[in-house]
Tab-separated table of C-alpha atoms and ligand atoms in Angstrom:
chain	number	residue	atom	x	y	z
A	1	MET	CA	76.389	-67.206	46.056
A	2	ILE	CA	79.359	-66.366	48.210
A	3	ARG	CA	79.338	-68.627	51.241
A	4	ILE	CA	81.178	-68.508	54.542
A	5	ASN	CA	83.477	-70.962	56.267
A	6	GLU	CA	80.865	-72.274	58.678
A	7	ASN	CA	83.512	-73.500	61.073
A	8	TYR	CA	83.696	-69.880	62.205
A	9	LEU	CA	80.146	-70.235	63.503
A	10	LYS	CA	81.324	-72.922	65.914
A	11	LEU	CA	83.636	-70.503	67.695
A	12	GLN	CA	82.170	-69.374	70.917
A	13	ALA	CA	82.508	-65.657	70.579
A	14	SER	CA	85.336	-64.972	72.959
A	15	TYR	CA	83.496	-62.850	75.456
A	16	LEU	CA	86.357	-62.885	77.937
A	17	PHE	CA	88.147	-59.625	77.232
A	18	SER	CA	85.042	-57.763	76.044
A	19	ASP	CA	83.209	-58.959	79.169
A	20	ILE	CA	86.052	-57.650	81.293
A	21	ALA	CA	86.026	-54.321	79.443
A	22	LYS	CA	82.261	-54.014	79.908
A	23	ARG	CA	82.437	-54.633	83.650
A	24	VAL	CA	85.356	-52.229	84.044
A	25	LYS	CA	83.473	-49.538	82.116
A	26	ALA	CA	80.322	-50.038	84.215
A	27	PHE	CA	82.408	-49.666	87.375
A	28	GLN	CA	84.135	-46.547	86.020
A	29	ASP	CA	80.811	-44.954	85.069
A	30	ALA	CA	79.389	-45.656	88.520
A	31	HIS	CA	82.521	-44.467	90.374
A	32	PRO	CA	84.204	-41.862	88.151
A	33	ASP	CA	86.529	-40.761	90.966
A	34	LYS	CA	87.853	-44.239	91.834
A	35	GLU	CA	91.224	-45.341	90.516
A	36	ILE	CA	91.468	-48.623	88.602
A	37	ILE	CA	94.681	-50.664	88.433
A	38	ARG	CA	94.894	-53.149	85.608
A	39	LEU	CA	96.646	-56.414	86.401
A	40	GLY	CA	94.682	-58.284	83.754
A	41	ILE	CA	96.614	-57.467	80.642
A	42	GLY	CA	99.022	-59.770	78.817
A	43	ASP	CA	100.883	-56.832	77.309
A	44	VAL	CA	104.173	-55.316	78.417
A	45	THR	CA	104.330	-51.756	79.776
A	46	GLN	CA	108.038	-50.806	79.812
A	47	ALA	CA	109.925	-49.190	76.894
A	48	LEU	CA	112.110	-51.120	74.445
A	49	PRO	CA	115.736	-51.646	75.579
A	50	LYS	CA	117.989	-48.776	74.441
A	51	ALA	CA	120.227	-51.159	72.471
A	52	CYS	CA	117.152	-52.069	70.404
A	53	THR	CA	115.949	-48.531	69.748
A	54	ASP	CA	119.516	-47.451	68.822
A	55	ALA	CA	119.742	-50.276	66.268
A	56	PHE	CA	116.199	-49.512	65.104
A	57	HIS	CA	117.088	-45.804	64.501
A	58	ALA	CA	120.336	-46.672	62.709
A	59	ALA	CA	118.507	-49.089	60.400
A	60	VAL	CA	115.845	-46.501	59.591
A	61	ASP	CA	118.673	-44.134	58.605
A	62	GLU	CA	120.059	-46.831	56.279
A	63	MET	CA	116.648	-46.969	54.602
A	64	ALA	CA	116.926	-43.212	53.932
A	65	GLN	CA	119.978	-43.563	51.633
A	66	ASP	CA	119.892	-45.169	48.169
A	67	SER	CA	123.264	-46.800	48.860
A	68	THR	CA	122.080	-48.651	51.986
A	69	PHE	CA	118.354	-48.931	51.254
A	70	ARG	CA	116.810	-52.431	51.377
A	71	GLY	CA	113.695	-53.686	49.643
A	72	TYR	CA	112.280	-57.175	50.105
A	73	GLY	CA	114.486	-59.251	52.367
A	74	PRO	CA	114.587	-63.038	52.614
A	75	GLU	CA	111.128	-64.286	53.730
A	76	GLN	CA	112.784	-66.477	56.374
A	77	GLY	CA	114.666	-63.569	57.918
A	78	TYR	CA	118.090	-61.967	57.440
A	79	ALA	CA	121.112	-64.179	58.079
A	80	PHE	CA	122.446	-61.713	60.674
A	81	LEU	CA	119.431	-62.397	62.902
A	82	ARG	CA	119.034	-66.121	62.209
A	83	GLU	CA	122.719	-66.706	63.045
A	84	LYS	CA	122.452	-64.836	66.356
A	85	ILE	CA	119.311	-66.781	67.285
A	86	ALA	CA	120.871	-70.161	66.435
A	87	ASN	CA	124.066	-69.404	68.363
A	88	GLU	CA	122.706	-67.594	71.402
A	89	ASP	CA	119.330	-69.217	71.997
A	90	PHE	CA	120.184	-72.792	71.027
A	91	GLN	CA	123.847	-73.710	70.417
A	92	ALA	CA	124.839	-71.983	73.671
A	93	ARG	CA	122.404	-74.303	75.504
A	94	GLY	CA	123.618	-77.459	73.815
A	95	ALA	CA	120.710	-77.564	71.360
A	96	ASP	CA	122.038	-78.178	67.864
A	97	ILE	CA	119.809	-75.805	65.871
A	98	LEU	CA	121.169	-74.244	62.673
A	99	PRO	CA	120.382	-70.775	61.271
A	100	ASP	CA	118.482	-72.165	58.280
A	101	GLU	CA	116.129	-74.048	60.612
A	102	ILE	CA	114.879	-70.689	61.932
A	103	PHE	CA	111.976	-68.809	60.361
A	104	VAL	CA	111.756	-65.197	61.495
A	105	SER	CA	108.194	-63.859	61.585
A	106	ASP	CA	106.062	-60.994	62.827
A	107	GLY	CA	104.644	-62.930	65.754
A	108	ALA	CA	104.359	-66.154	67.674
A	109	LYS	CA	100.602	-65.699	67.575
A	110	CYS	CA	100.631	-65.930	63.766
A	111	ASP	CA	103.094	-68.834	63.781
A	112	THR	CA	101.268	-70.919	66.389
A	113	GLY	CA	98.015	-70.102	64.603
A	114	ASN	CA	99.241	-70.801	61.066
A	115	ILE	CA	101.314	-73.922	61.641
A	116	GLN	CA	98.235	-76.192	61.674
A	117	GLU	CA	97.640	-75.647	57.952
A	118	ILE	CA	100.560	-77.863	56.942
A	119	PHE	CA	98.875	-80.865	58.601
A	120	ALA	CA	95.987	-83.066	57.447
A	121	GLY	CA	92.442	-81.995	58.242
A	122	ASP	CA	91.631	-85.156	60.160
A	123	ILE	CA	94.575	-85.380	62.577
A	124	LYS	CA	93.883	-85.680	66.292
A	125	ILE	CA	94.786	-82.607	68.342
A	126	ALA	CA	95.654	-82.361	72.039
A	127	ILE	CA	95.246	-78.984	73.707
A	128	PRO	CA	95.813	-78.000	77.337
A	129	ASP	CA	93.002	-76.615	79.497
A	130	PRO	CA	93.357	-73.775	80.511
A	131	VAL	CA	95.011	-72.507	77.319
A	132	TYR	CA	96.147	-69.563	75.202
A	133	PRO	CA	93.045	-69.530	72.928
A	134	VAL	CA	94.937	-69.296	69.582
A	135	TYR	CA	95.826	-73.013	69.431
A	136	LEU	CA	92.230	-74.123	69.822
A	137	ASP	CA	90.453	-71.457	67.777
A	138	THR	CA	92.688	-71.898	64.704
A	139	ASN	CA	91.941	-75.627	64.661
A	140	VAL	CA	88.213	-74.915	65.026
A	141	MET	CA	88.421	-72.523	62.045
A	142	ALA	CA	90.204	-75.221	60.034
A	143	GLY	CA	87.375	-77.672	60.709
A	144	ARG	CA	89.270	-80.094	62.947
A	145	THR	CA	86.556	-80.093	65.644
A	146	GLY	CA	82.870	-80.704	66.046
A	147	THR	CA	80.691	-78.251	67.875
A	148	SER	CA	81.200	-76.938	71.370
A	149	LYS	CA	79.260	-78.429	74.282
A	150	ASP	CA	79.677	-77.178	77.849
A	151	GLY	CA	82.750	-75.236	76.829
A	152	ARG	CA	84.497	-78.157	75.132
A	153	PHE	CA	84.821	-78.961	71.442
A	154	GLU	CA	84.079	-82.441	70.141
A	155	GLY	CA	87.106	-84.114	68.632
A	156	ILE	CA	89.722	-82.367	70.800
A	157	THR	CA	91.743	-84.219	73.428
A	158	TYR	CA	91.913	-81.834	76.367
A	159	LEU	CA	94.969	-81.977	78.600
A	160	ASP	CA	93.748	-80.914	82.034
A	161	SER	CA	96.162	-78.696	83.953
A	162	THR	CA	95.031	-78.819	87.551
A	163	LYS	CA	96.344	-78.593	91.084
A	164	ALA	CA	96.580	-82.398	91.097
A	165	ASN	CA	99.249	-82.384	88.363
A	166	ASN	CA	100.778	-79.073	89.456
A	167	PHE	CA	99.480	-77.538	86.198
A	168	VAL	CA	101.692	-79.715	83.993
A	169	PRO	CA	99.511	-82.177	82.058
A	170	ASP	CA	100.632	-85.767	81.691
A	171	VAL	CA	100.774	-87.502	78.293
A	172	PRO	CA	97.329	-88.714	77.159
A	173	LYS	CA	96.302	-92.358	77.325
A	174	GLU	CA	95.029	-92.247	73.732
A	175	LYS	CA	96.981	-91.580	70.543
A	176	VAL	CA	97.075	-87.989	69.329
A	177	ASP	CA	98.974	-86.468	66.408
A	178	LEU	CA	99.573	-82.802	67.236
A	179	ILE	CA	100.208	-81.570	70.777
A	180	TYR	CA	100.354	-77.949	71.878
A	181	LEU	CA	102.515	-77.197	74.913
A	182	CYS	CA	103.457	-73.809	76.356
A	183	PHE	CA	106.060	-73.336	79.118
A	184	PRO	CA	106.463	-71.147	81.117
A	185	ASN	CA	102.698	-71.269	80.759
A	186	ASN	CA	100.169	-68.644	79.904
A	187	PRO	CA	97.810	-68.427	81.818
A	188	THR	CA	99.033	-70.545	84.774
A	189	GLY	CA	102.689	-69.441	84.980
A	190	SER	CA	103.678	-73.079	85.596
A	191	THR	CA	106.956	-74.500	84.296
A	192	ILE	CA	107.967	-77.955	83.059
A	193	THR	CA	111.023	-79.901	84.197
A	194	LYS	CA	113.395	-81.697	81.839
A	195	SER	CA	112.143	-85.104	82.959
A	196	GLN	CA	108.498	-84.125	82.428
A	197	LEU	CA	109.307	-82.732	78.982
A	198	LYS	CA	111.280	-85.893	78.183
A	199	LYS	CA	108.064	-87.917	78.688
A	200	TRP	CA	106.326	-85.777	76.067
A	201	VAL	CA	109.187	-86.167	73.596
A	202	GLU	CA	109.135	-89.935	74.139
A	203	TYR	CA	105.357	-89.993	73.660
A	204	ALA	CA	105.699	-88.061	70.386
A	205	ARG	CA	108.439	-90.379	69.131
A	206	GLU	CA	106.466	-93.523	70.011
A	207	ASN	CA	103.243	-92.240	68.440
A	208	LYS	CA	104.751	-90.485	65.393
A	209	ALA	CA	103.210	-87.307	66.777
A	210	LEU	CA	104.443	-83.716	66.716
A	211	ILE	CA	104.787	-81.235	69.585
A	212	LEU	CA	104.286	-77.546	69.007
A	213	TYR	CA	106.259	-75.962	71.856
A	214	ASP	CA	105.450	-72.321	72.610
A	215	ALA	CA	108.328	-70.809	74.580
A	216	ALA	CA	107.193	-67.172	74.411
A	217	TYR	CA	108.018	-66.717	78.116
A	218	GLU	CA	111.394	-68.491	78.049
A	219	ALA	CA	113.260	-65.317	79.089
A	220	PHE	CA	111.480	-65.334	82.461
A	221	ILE	CA	113.055	-68.650	83.516
A	222	GLN	CA	115.271	-68.103	86.572
A	223	ASP	CA	115.638	-71.671	87.847
A	224	SER	CA	118.752	-73.007	86.102
A	225	ALA	CA	117.461	-76.592	86.141
A	226	LEU	CA	114.495	-75.757	83.900
A	227	PRO	CA	114.737	-76.255	80.125
A	228	HIS	CA	114.578	-73.074	78.003
A	229	SER	CA	114.035	-75.001	74.787
A	230	ILE	CA	112.456	-78.355	73.966
A	231	TYR	CA	115.603	-79.083	71.922
A	232	GLU	CA	117.519	-79.453	75.179
A	233	ILE	CA	115.744	-82.830	75.327
A	234	GLU	CA	117.405	-85.615	73.363
A	235	GLY	CA	115.440	-86.672	70.297
A	236	ALA	CA	113.196	-83.589	70.286
A	237	LYS	CA	114.618	-82.360	66.987
A	238	ASP	CA	112.705	-85.125	65.188
A	239	VAL	CA	109.322	-84.434	66.784
A	240	ALA	CA	109.065	-80.793	67.834
A	241	ILE	CA	108.581	-77.331	66.395
A	242	GLU	CA	109.340	-74.448	68.767
A	243	SER	CA	108.027	-70.880	68.659
A	244	ARG	CA	109.576	-67.937	70.428
A	245	SER	CA	108.908	-64.239	70.445
A	246	PHE	CA	110.679	-60.979	71.238
A	247	SER	CA	107.318	-59.659	72.500
A	248	LYS	CA	107.547	-60.590	76.171
A	249	THR	CA	111.348	-60.999	76.163
A	250	ALA	CA	112.226	-57.494	75.006
A	251	GLY	CA	109.000	-55.518	74.849
A	252	PHE	CA	108.331	-56.109	71.117
A	253	THR	CA	104.537	-56.516	71.397
A	254	GLY	CA	104.018	-53.363	69.317
A	255	THR	CA	107.211	-53.739	67.265
A	256	ARG	CA	106.547	-57.326	66.078
A	257	CYS	CA	109.292	-59.922	65.774
A	258	ALA	CA	109.281	-63.617	66.604
A	259	TYR	CA	110.556	-66.866	65.161
A	260	THR	CA	109.702	-70.530	64.720
A	261	VAL	CA	112.224	-73.349	64.610
A	262	VAL	CA	111.498	-76.227	62.243
A	263	PRO	CA	114.444	-78.651	62.395
A	264	LYS	CA	115.265	-80.348	59.108
A	265	THR	CA	114.963	-83.737	60.807
A	266	CYS	CA	111.358	-83.064	61.824
A	267	MET	CA	109.141	-85.389	59.777
A	268	ALA	CA	105.460	-86.021	59.147
A	269	TYR	CA	103.706	-88.597	57.000
A	270	ASP	CA	101.408	-88.790	53.987
A	271	LYS	CA	98.523	-91.250	53.888
A	272	SER	CA	100.733	-93.958	52.423
A	273	GLY	CA	103.099	-93.565	55.361
A	274	ASN	CA	105.927	-91.889	53.415
A	275	THR	CA	107.915	-89.328	55.369
A	276	HIS	CA	108.087	-85.643	54.472
A	277	ALA	CA	110.293	-82.955	55.995
A	278	LEU	CA	108.149	-80.331	57.710
A	279	HIS	CA	110.938	-77.833	57.050
A	280	SER	CA	110.186	-77.845	53.317
A	281	LEU	CA	106.433	-77.596	53.875
A	282	TRP	CA	106.755	-74.674	56.277
A	283	ASN	CA	109.299	-73.023	54.001
A	284	ARG	CA	106.810	-73.321	51.122
A	285	ARG	CA	104.016	-71.909	53.241
A	286	HIS	CA	106.146	-69.100	54.674
A	287	THR	CA	107.554	-67.966	51.308
A	288	THR	CA	104.119	-68.082	49.670
A	289	LYS	CA	102.152	-66.253	52.351
A	290	PHE	CA	104.697	-64.040	54.110
A	291	ASN	CA	107.149	-61.431	52.868
A	292	GLY	CA	109.478	-61.052	55.816
A	293	VAL	CA	109.787	-58.823	58.871
A	294	SER	CA	110.914	-55.265	58.165
A	295	TYR	CA	114.674	-54.670	58.107
A	296	PRO	CA	114.767	-52.115	60.971
A	297	VAL	CA	112.740	-54.441	63.206
A	298	GLN	CA	115.124	-57.325	62.521
A	299	ARG	CA	118.067	-55.045	63.374
A	300	ALA	CA	116.287	-54.069	66.619
A	301	ALA	CA	115.762	-57.777	67.410
A	302	GLU	CA	119.427	-58.530	66.631
A	303	ALA	CA	120.418	-55.928	69.252
A	304	VAL	CA	118.765	-58.107	71.939
A	305	TYR	CA	121.864	-60.326	71.575
A	306	SER	CA	124.439	-57.512	71.860
A	307	SER	CA	126.290	-57.226	75.164
A	308	GLN	CA	124.336	-54.090	76.140
A	309	GLY	CA	121.108	-55.608	74.852
A	310	LYS	CA	121.563	-58.663	77.045
A	311	VAL	CA	122.044	-56.526	80.153
A	312	GLN	CA	119.038	-54.349	79.317
A	313	VAL	CA	116.752	-57.314	78.575
A	314	LYS	CA	117.806	-58.932	81.831
A	315	SER	CA	116.895	-55.820	83.765
A	316	LEU	CA	113.522	-55.600	81.974
A	317	ILE	CA	112.739	-59.189	82.942
A	318	SER	CA	113.912	-58.562	86.529
A	319	TYR	CA	111.616	-55.556	86.710
A	320	TYR	CA	108.529	-57.636	85.871
A	321	LEU	CA	109.671	-60.525	88.059
A	322	LYS	CA	109.995	-58.146	91.005
A	323	ASN	CA	106.331	-57.190	90.453
A	324	ALA	CA	105.437	-60.869	90.159
A	325	GLY	CA	107.293	-61.694	93.365
A	326	LEU	CA	105.420	-59.017	95.280
A	327	ILE	CA	102.029	-60.177	93.953
A	328	ARG	CA	102.816	-63.759	94.815
A	329	LYS	CA	104.109	-62.952	98.306
A	330	GLU	CA	101.134	-60.758	99.192
A	331	LEU	CA	98.518	-63.218	97.929
A	332	MET	CA	100.134	-66.153	99.687
A	333	ALA	CA	100.245	-64.126	102.907
A	334	LEU	CA	96.483	-63.656	102.492
A	335	GLY	CA	96.100	-67.436	102.389
A	336	PHE	CA	95.734	-68.027	98.649
A	337	ASP	CA	97.436	-70.912	96.851
A	338	CYS	CA	99.415	-69.564	93.878
A	339	VAL	CA	101.539	-70.914	91.058
A	340	GLY	CA	103.723	-68.932	88.693
A	341	GLY	CA	105.313	-65.566	89.262
A	342	ASP	CA	108.753	-67.056	89.924
A	343	ASN	CA	109.731	-68.073	86.386
A	344	SER	CA	106.893	-66.283	84.622
A	345	PRO	CA	105.054	-62.944	84.635
A	346	TYR	CA	101.712	-64.593	85.485
A	347	ILE	CA	100.403	-65.651	88.869
A	348	TRP	CA	97.591	-68.202	88.841
A	349	VAL	CA	95.573	-67.842	92.007
A	350	ASP	CA	93.147	-70.335	93.533
A	351	CYS	CA	90.509	-67.768	94.483
A	352	LYS	CA	88.383	-70.275	96.405
A	353	MET	CA	85.210	-69.128	94.639
A	354	ASP	CA	83.776	-68.691	91.147
A	355	SER	CA	86.302	-66.900	88.876
A	356	TRP	CA	83.874	-64.125	87.863
A	357	LYS	CA	82.651	-63.643	91.433
A	358	PHE	CA	86.223	-63.037	92.556
A	359	PHE	CA	86.832	-60.805	89.557
A	360	ASP	CA	83.830	-58.641	90.572
A	361	LEU	CA	84.968	-58.548	94.204
A	362	MET	CA	88.431	-57.363	93.148
A	363	LEU	CA	87.002	-54.737	90.811
A	364	ASP	CA	84.189	-53.429	93.010
A	365	GLU	CA	85.994	-53.458	96.350
A	366	ALA	CA	89.668	-52.968	95.432
A	367	GLY	CA	89.509	-51.347	91.978
A	368	VAL	CA	91.911	-54.009	90.674
A	369	VAL	CA	91.349	-55.727	87.324
A	370	CYS	CA	92.463	-59.342	86.982
A	371	THR	CA	91.521	-62.053	84.451
A	372	PRO	CA	88.960	-64.750	85.354
A	373	GLY	CA	90.628	-68.140	84.909
A	374	VAL	CA	87.496	-69.751	83.509
A	375	GLY	CA	87.937	-67.584	80.395
A	376	PHE	CA	90.923	-69.792	79.451
A	377	GLY	CA	89.033	-73.080	79.758
A	378	ARG	CA	86.891	-75.171	82.026
A	379	CYS	CA	89.825	-76.128	84.287
A	380	GLY	CA	90.385	-72.416	84.947
A	381	GLN	CA	87.158	-72.179	86.956
A	382	GLY	CA	87.915	-71.111	90.521
A	383	PHE	CA	91.146	-69.369	89.484
A	384	ILE	CA	92.193	-65.914	88.387
A	385	ARG	CA	95.291	-64.827	86.478
A	386	ILE	CA	97.193	-61.818	87.727
A	387	SER	CA	99.716	-60.255	85.386
A	388	ALA	CA	102.972	-58.629	86.503
A	389	PHE	CA	103.030	-56.372	83.436
A	390	ASN	CA	102.613	-52.991	85.115
A	391	ASN	CA	104.641	-50.425	87.056
A	392	TYR	CA	105.977	-51.465	90.447
A	393	SER	CA	104.223	-48.585	92.216
A	394	ASN	CA	100.870	-49.611	90.703
A	395	VAL	CA	101.445	-53.193	91.794
A	396	GLU	CA	102.239	-52.010	95.345
A	397	LYS	CA	99.101	-49.887	95.355
A	398	ALA	CA	96.986	-52.772	94.060
A	399	MET	CA	98.307	-55.113	96.732
A	400	THR	CA	97.530	-52.604	99.492
A	401	LYS	CA	93.981	-52.326	98.186
A	402	ILE	CA	93.549	-56.097	97.953
A	403	ARG	CA	94.877	-56.490	101.516
A	404	LYS	CA	92.220	-54.047	102.737
A	405	VAL	CA	89.434	-56.059	101.081
A	406	ILE	CA	90.617	-59.578	101.900
A	407	GLY	CA	92.878	-59.188	104.910
B	501	PLP	C1	102.176	-63.218	74.182
B	501	PLP	C2	102.205	-64.624	73.712
B	501	PLP	C3	102.797	-64.954	72.504
B	501	PLP	C4	103.513	-63.912	71.683
B	501	PLP	O1	102.789	-63.489	70.617
B	501	PLP	P1	103.392	-62.443	69.569
B	501	PLP	O2	102.449	-62.619	68.432
B	501	PLP	O3	104.779	-62.861	69.236
B	501	PLP	O4	103.322	-61.085	70.187
B	501	PLP	C5	102.824	-66.284	72.098
B	501	PLP	N1	102.303	-67.248	72.876
B	501	PLP	C6	101.746	-66.964	74.062
B	501	PLP	C7	101.246	-68.080	74.902
B	501	PLP	C8	101.665	-65.648	74.504
B	501	PLP	O5	101.090	-65.380	75.684
């Protein structure tokens, strides 16, 4: 008898985005003539930078000639891309990361979801609340939790991100083994300072723990004092794995390219207490289960680091940050407390009522779709997330509509 992995039954069906879709559809059916502006999505809207599409086209042409055709590439990524990443994203910021510590992949979602399989089944996990659901759900699937009660899984240490800590959780009082952190944060848009991040690195070193640092929104950082990488913190190379993505940086959500850094000095332990390099474990996993990102996509990603690419990516980020700035300014003028939107594309708004109630008000009265904060965790209740991924004119229109309802 073929049997299922019953851990899947523990997952609360994620009703968030299907719930949103249902409510939007009901509104559309009832008011077919009313315009709807979507500020709920976590997907980019603007085209790929020209430097990337030029490199993409040229690489496709190489694939069309026997003399330049490429079959399977290295699973870890082509050297041309890994070298650019190491130099531009890390060495240039004083973080001593080498090309062979970089694993190119088809997404930070897959990497942050898959990484847990190289660790023991009974390690203790710490996960922020609210959170990007991938970190939690993949550990539930792997059987590292009990069942869910009142929206929280048994066996997980939740790191509350609230107004009281300015949406940057402090290190836990108890001992945990694997910690997920994401800055600039999705969904709250909050950022972490070097001294706050240093506390986490120290905690991990003292407790022989590991930090999984998701820096998918790194490119949105404007404040020069903020760390772009966890490896800017001394000692982090021994206790942290970092994931990045070209998705939000350069519009690669539909093109697919990301990478994970596993420094060779990053260690974990077997049950006898012997150390093992995580680099070799992840390399084994990656080469067994993954066959590399396509050559043209890696060439397109490489172009992000060209001089034209850099200018174009910067202007893409500025475009979204201009939207974010407008959203933030307008909502604050209406008397709402907000975080994010300055170094991130998300604005986390204290809506002063139930998340879903505010969602319905925005949809029914203003025709604007946002994301109810409670969908990201219990601490998200009373908040909504507004995304800056849209056209500026739509954002302006949405803000005018919201002003009419609230103002
Ligand atoms: C969008 C996003 C990613 C990127 O995922 P890809 O699979 O690379 O597209 C990773 N982490 C977070 C928190 C995100 O919001």
